Short mmCIF file of C-alpha atoms in Angstrom, two decimals:
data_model
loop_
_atom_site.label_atom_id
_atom_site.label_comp_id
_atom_site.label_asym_id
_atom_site.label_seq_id
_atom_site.Cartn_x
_atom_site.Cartn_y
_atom_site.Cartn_z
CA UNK S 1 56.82 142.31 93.00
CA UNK S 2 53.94 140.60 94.50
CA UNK S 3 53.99 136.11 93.27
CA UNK S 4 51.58 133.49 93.81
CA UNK S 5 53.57 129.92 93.36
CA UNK S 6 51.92 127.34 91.85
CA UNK S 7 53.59 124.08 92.39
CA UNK S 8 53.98 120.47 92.83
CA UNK S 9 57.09 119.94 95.55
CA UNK S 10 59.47 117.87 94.35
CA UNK S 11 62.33 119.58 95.89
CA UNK S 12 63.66 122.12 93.26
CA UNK S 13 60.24 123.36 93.38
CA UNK S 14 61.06 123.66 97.31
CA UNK S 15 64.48 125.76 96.19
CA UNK S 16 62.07 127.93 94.15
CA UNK S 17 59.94 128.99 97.31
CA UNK S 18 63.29 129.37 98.72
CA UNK S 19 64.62 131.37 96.71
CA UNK S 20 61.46 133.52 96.72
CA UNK S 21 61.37 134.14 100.47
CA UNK S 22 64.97 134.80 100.55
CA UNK S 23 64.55 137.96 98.05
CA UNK S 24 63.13 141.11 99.44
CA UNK S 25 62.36 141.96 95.64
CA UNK S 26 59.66 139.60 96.30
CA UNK S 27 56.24 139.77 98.17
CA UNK S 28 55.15 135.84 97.81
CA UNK S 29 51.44 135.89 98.52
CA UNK S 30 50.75 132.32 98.63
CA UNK S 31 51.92 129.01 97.72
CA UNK S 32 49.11 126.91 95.40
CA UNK S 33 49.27 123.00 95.41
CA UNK S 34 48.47 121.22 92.12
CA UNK S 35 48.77 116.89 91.11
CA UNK S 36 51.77 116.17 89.72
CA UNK S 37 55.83 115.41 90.30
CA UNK S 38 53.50 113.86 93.69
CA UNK S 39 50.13 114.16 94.71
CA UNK S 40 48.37 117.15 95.56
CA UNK S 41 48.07 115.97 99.64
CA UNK S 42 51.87 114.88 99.42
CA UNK S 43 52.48 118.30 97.09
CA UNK S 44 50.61 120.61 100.25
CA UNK S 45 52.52 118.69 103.19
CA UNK S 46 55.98 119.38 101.31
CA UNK S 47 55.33 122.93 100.62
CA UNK S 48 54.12 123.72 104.01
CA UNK S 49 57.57 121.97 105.36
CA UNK S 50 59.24 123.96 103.27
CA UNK S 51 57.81 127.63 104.56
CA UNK S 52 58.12 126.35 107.79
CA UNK S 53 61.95 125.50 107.22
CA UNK S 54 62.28 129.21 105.75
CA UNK S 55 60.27 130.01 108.82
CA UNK S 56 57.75 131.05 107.60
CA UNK S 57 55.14 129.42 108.38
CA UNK S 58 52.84 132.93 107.74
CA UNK S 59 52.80 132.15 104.26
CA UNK S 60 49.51 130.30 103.49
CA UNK S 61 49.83 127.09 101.18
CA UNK S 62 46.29 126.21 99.43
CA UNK S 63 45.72 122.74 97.52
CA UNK S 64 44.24 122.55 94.63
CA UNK S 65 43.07 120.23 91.31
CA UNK S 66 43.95 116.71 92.60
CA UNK S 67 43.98 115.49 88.80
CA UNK S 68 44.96 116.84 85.51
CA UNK S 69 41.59 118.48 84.17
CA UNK S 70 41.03 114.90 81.22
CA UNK S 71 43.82 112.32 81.39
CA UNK S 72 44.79 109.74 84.05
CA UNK S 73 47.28 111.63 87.12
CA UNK S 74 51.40 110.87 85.73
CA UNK S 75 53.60 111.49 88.54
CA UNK S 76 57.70 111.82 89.08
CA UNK S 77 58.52 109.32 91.78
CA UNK S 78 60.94 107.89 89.97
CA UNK S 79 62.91 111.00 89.95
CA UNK S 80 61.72 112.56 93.11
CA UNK S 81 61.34 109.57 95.56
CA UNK S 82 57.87 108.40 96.66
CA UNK S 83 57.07 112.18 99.41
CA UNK S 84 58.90 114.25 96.56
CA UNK S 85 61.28 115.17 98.91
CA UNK S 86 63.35 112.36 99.65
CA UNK S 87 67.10 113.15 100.51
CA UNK S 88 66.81 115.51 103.64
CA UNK S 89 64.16 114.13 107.06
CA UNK S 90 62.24 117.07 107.39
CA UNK S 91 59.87 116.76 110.16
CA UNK S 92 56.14 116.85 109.68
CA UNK S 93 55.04 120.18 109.28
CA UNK S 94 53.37 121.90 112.44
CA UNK S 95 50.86 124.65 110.27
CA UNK S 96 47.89 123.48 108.43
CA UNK S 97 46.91 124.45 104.65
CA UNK S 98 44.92 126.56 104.20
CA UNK S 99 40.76 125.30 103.80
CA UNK S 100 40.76 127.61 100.61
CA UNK S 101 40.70 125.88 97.41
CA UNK S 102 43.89 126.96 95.35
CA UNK S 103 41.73 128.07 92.72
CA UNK S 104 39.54 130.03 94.96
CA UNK S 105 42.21 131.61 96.38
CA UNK S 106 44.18 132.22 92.76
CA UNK S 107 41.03 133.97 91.71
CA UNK S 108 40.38 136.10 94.79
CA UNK S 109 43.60 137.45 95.17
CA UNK S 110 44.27 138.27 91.83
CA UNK S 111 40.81 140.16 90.90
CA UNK S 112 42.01 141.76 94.61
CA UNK S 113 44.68 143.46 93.25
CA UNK S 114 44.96 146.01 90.37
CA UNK S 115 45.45 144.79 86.68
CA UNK S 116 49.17 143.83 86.17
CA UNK S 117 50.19 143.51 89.95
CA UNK S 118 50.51 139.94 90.31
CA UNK S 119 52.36 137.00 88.75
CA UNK S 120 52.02 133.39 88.79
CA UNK S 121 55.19 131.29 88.54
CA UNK S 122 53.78 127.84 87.56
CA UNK S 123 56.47 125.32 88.31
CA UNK S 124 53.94 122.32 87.81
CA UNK S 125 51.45 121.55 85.75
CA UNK S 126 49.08 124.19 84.88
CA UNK S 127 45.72 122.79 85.87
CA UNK S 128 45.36 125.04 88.70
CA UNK S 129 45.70 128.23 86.18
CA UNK S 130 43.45 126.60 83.92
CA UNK S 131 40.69 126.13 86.22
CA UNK S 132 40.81 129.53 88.05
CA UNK S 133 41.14 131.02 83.73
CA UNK S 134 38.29 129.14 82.62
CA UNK S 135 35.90 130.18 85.66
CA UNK S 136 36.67 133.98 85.59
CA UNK S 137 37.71 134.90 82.23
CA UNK S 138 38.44 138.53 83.94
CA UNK S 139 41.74 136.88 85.10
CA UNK S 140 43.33 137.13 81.64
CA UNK S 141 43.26 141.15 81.78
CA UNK S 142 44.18 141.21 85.49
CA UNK S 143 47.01 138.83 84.92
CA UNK S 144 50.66 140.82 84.94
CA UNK S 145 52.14 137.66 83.65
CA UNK S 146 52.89 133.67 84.00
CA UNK S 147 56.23 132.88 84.39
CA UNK S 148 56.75 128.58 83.91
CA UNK S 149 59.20 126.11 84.07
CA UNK S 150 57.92 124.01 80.83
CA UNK S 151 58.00 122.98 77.39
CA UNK S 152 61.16 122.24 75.02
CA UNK S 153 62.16 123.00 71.75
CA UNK S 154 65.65 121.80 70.79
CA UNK S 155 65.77 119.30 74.17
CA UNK S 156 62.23 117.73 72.87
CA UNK S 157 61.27 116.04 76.06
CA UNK S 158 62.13 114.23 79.23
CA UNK S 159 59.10 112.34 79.92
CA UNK S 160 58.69 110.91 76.79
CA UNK S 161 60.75 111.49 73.64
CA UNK S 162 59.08 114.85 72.48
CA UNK S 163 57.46 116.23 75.79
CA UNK S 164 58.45 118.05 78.81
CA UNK S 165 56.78 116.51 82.16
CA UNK S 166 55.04 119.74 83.52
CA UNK S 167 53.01 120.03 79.69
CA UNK S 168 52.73 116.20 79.48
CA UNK S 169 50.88 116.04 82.66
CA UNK S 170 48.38 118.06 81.70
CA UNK S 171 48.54 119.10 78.02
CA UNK S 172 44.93 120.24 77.64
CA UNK S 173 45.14 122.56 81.02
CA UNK S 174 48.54 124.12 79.40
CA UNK S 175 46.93 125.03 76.25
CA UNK S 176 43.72 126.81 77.98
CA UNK S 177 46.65 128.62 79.85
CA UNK S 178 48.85 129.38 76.52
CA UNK S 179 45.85 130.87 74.63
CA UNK S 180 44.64 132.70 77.25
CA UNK S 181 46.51 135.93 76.07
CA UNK S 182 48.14 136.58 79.16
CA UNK S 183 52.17 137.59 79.12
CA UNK S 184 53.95 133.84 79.72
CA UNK S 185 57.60 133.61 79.99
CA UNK S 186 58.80 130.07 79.28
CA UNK S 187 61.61 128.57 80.76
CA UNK S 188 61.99 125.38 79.15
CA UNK S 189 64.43 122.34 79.23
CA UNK S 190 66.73 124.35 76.99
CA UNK S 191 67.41 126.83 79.80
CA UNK S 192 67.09 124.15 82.52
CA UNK S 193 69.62 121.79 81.21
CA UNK S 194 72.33 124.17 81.13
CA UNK S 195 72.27 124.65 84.61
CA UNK S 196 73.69 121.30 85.65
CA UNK S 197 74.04 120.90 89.03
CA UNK S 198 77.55 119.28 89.31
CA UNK S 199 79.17 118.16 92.68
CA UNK S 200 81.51 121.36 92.46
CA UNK S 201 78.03 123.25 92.61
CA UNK S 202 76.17 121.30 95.12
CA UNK S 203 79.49 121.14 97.55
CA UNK S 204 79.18 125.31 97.33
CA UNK S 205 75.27 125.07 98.26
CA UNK S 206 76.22 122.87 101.06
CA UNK S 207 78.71 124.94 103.26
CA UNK S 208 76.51 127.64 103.31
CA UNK S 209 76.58 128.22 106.82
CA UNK S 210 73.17 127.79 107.82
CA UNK S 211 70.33 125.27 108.39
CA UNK S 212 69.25 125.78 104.33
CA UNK S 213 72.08 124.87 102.61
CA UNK S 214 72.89 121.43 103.77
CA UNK S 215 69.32 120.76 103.23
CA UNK S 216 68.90 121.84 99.91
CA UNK S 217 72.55 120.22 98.47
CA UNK S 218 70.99 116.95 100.08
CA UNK S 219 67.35 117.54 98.64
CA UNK S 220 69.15 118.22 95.08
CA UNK S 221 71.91 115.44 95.65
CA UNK S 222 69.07 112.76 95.87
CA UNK S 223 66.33 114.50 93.03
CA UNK S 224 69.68 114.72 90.34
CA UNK S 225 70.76 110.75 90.71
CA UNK S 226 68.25 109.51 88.30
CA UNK S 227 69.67 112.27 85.27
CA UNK S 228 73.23 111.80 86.49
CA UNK S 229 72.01 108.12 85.11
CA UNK S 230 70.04 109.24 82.49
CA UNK S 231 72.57 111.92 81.25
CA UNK S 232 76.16 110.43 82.24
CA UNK S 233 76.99 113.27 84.48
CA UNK S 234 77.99 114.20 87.91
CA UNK S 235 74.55 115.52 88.59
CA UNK S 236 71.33 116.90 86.78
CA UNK S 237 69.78 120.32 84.93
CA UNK S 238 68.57 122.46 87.59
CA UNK S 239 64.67 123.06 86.82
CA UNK S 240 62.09 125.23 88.77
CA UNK S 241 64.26 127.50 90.16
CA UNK S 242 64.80 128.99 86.98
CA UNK S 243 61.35 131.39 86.94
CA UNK S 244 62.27 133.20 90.62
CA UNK S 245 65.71 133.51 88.95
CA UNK S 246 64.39 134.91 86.15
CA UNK S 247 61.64 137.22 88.17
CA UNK S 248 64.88 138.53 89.59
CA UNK S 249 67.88 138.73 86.92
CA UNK S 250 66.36 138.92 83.56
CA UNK S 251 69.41 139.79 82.43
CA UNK S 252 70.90 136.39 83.01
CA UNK S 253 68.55 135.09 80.29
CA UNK S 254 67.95 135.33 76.12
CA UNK S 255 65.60 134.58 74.11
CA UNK S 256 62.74 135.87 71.99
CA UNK S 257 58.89 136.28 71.37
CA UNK S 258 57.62 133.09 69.67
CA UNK S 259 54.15 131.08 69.36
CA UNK S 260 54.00 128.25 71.22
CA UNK S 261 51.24 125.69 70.75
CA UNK S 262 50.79 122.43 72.87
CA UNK S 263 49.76 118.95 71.28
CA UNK S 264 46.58 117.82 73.10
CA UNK S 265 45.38 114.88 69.88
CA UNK S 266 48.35 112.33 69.38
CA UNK S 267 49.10 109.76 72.10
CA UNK S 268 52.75 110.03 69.82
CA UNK S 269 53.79 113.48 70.57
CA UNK S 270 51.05 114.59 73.69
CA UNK S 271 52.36 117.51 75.57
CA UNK S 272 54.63 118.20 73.18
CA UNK S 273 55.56 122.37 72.94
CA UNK S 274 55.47 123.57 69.24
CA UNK S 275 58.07 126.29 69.15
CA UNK S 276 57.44 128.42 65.97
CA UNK S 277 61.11 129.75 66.53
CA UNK S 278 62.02 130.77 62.72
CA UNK S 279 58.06 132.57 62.92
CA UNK S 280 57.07 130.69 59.80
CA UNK S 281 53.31 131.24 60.92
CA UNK S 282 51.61 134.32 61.50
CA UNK S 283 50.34 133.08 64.93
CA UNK S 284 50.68 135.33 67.53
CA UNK S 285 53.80 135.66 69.42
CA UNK S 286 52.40 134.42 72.75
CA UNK S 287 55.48 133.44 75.06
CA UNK S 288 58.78 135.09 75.62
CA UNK S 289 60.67 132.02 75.00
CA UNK S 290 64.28 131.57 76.42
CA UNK S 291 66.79 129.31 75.35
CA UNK S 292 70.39 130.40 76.99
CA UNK S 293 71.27 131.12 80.57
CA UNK S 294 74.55 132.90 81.83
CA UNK S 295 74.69 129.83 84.14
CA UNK S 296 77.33 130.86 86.75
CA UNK S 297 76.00 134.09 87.70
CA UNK S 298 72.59 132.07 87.79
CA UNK S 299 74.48 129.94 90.80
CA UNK S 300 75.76 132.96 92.25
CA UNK S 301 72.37 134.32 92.76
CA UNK S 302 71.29 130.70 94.11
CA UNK S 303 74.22 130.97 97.08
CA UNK S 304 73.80 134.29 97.49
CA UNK S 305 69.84 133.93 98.24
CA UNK S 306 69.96 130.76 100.22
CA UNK S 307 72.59 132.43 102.66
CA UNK S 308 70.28 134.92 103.46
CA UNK S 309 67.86 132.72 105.12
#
């Protein structure tokens, strides 16, 4: 299946490009940049280190929207450390980005291709998408589906009490992206919080017996302190990675067709995901909405990938 990753790196978004260039299942096309857990210059400089350390520094990274499209930039250096990858020294990345504009290139390659032949697997906020959907409408038939790490239903939030970051960041952009009719599966903090990456986990990840795994166990050692805090635990959910997992075991994850809306008026509950779960509207069913994860066979996956790099 031929991916375009749109991210912010923050490291799990780094295991996510991992994971995608460790899976022959997977043609990843290019790697779009976008404001958010850092910003977008920081964002492009981690996720060409991050090729490079899969070597492959072929892939081509592209930046793109350096702000969300109407509110102020929110960022997640409090969880991520002030590059977004703090926790493992990698060195400064030899390849340039690409000159490109992510949106440019989103647009490009997708009218490129036939209808249906690429996904997006937005793992930051969605202003990128947005954009590249509001300048060529065609996009929303060529489209073969969004797969994204954001929103919550029964977790409400964990940026503020009722919203997930990726939304919250840019709740206007996500809504242009959720009504665009184009097939979205959500993974949200239900599904992500499962996957709790405990020291029993992380010590697994790091004796894989290459240059990846100590890297990654370090990235995610550092990036999970701040929920160990926040949650009490021996570590943290396990986020992005979640949407390459998905891409390849969909069997590993329930849930069901639901409308999803996104608050874009109230300063009280902006960003927040409106699951209509019990479908007590008659709004379409826009998102394939998961909620459980068999989470072990999810790690086995993880160890299995990363050892092939």
């Amino acid at each position: 299946m031929k991916i375009i990753i749109d991210t912010d790196p923050g490291q799990d978004d780094a295991l996510t490009i991992l994971l995608a260039l460790a899976s022959p299942e997977i043609d990843l096309l290019g790697v779009t940049t976008v404001s958010g857990n850092v910003g977008v210059e920081q964002a492009t400089t981690n996720a060409l280190k991050t090729v490079e350390l899969a070597g492959r520094p072929d892939i081509p990274v592209h930046a793109g929207a350096d702000r969300p499209l109407l509110r102020a930039p929110v960022n997640a250096t409090h969880v991520h450390g002030r590059t977004g990858f703090e926790g493992a020294d990698l060195p400064a990345p030899a390849v340039k980005p690409s000159p490109e504009h992510a949106v440019d290139f989103l647009i490009r390659t997708v009218m490129a291709h036939e209808p249906g032949a690429i996904t997006v697997c937005a793992i930051g906020p969605m202003t990128n998408l947005a954009l590249a959907l509001s300048r060529e409408p065609a996009l929303r038939s060529r489209l073969g589906r969004i797969v994204t790490m954001s929103g919550a239903f029964s977790e409400v939030g964990n940026i503020t009490p009722c919203a997930e970051f990726n939304i919250y960041v840019d709740p206007q952009a996500a809504a242009i992206v959720l009504e665009s009719g184009v097939p979205i599966t959500m993974l949200p903090l239900d599904v992500t919080h499962t996957l709790h990456t405990s020291a029993a986990r992380l010590a697994r990840i790091r004796a894989i017996p290459n240059r990846i795994g100590p890297v990654v166990a370090d990235w995610l050692a550092f990036e999970k302190r701040f929920e160990a805090t926040k949650y009490g635990t021996d570590g943290g959910p396990l986020h992005d990675p979640n949407t390459v997992l998905w891409l390849l075991r969909p069997d590993l994850y329930r849930g069901r067709e639901v409308n999803v809306r996104v608050e874009t008026g109230s300063e009280l509950t902006m960003g927040m995901t409106v699951v209509d779960w019990w479908q007590i509207t008659d709004l379409p069913r826009n998102v394939l909405f998961l909620r459980h994860c068999e989470v072990e066979a999810a790690y086995e996956v993880i160890i299995d990938r990363l050892g092939r790099l």
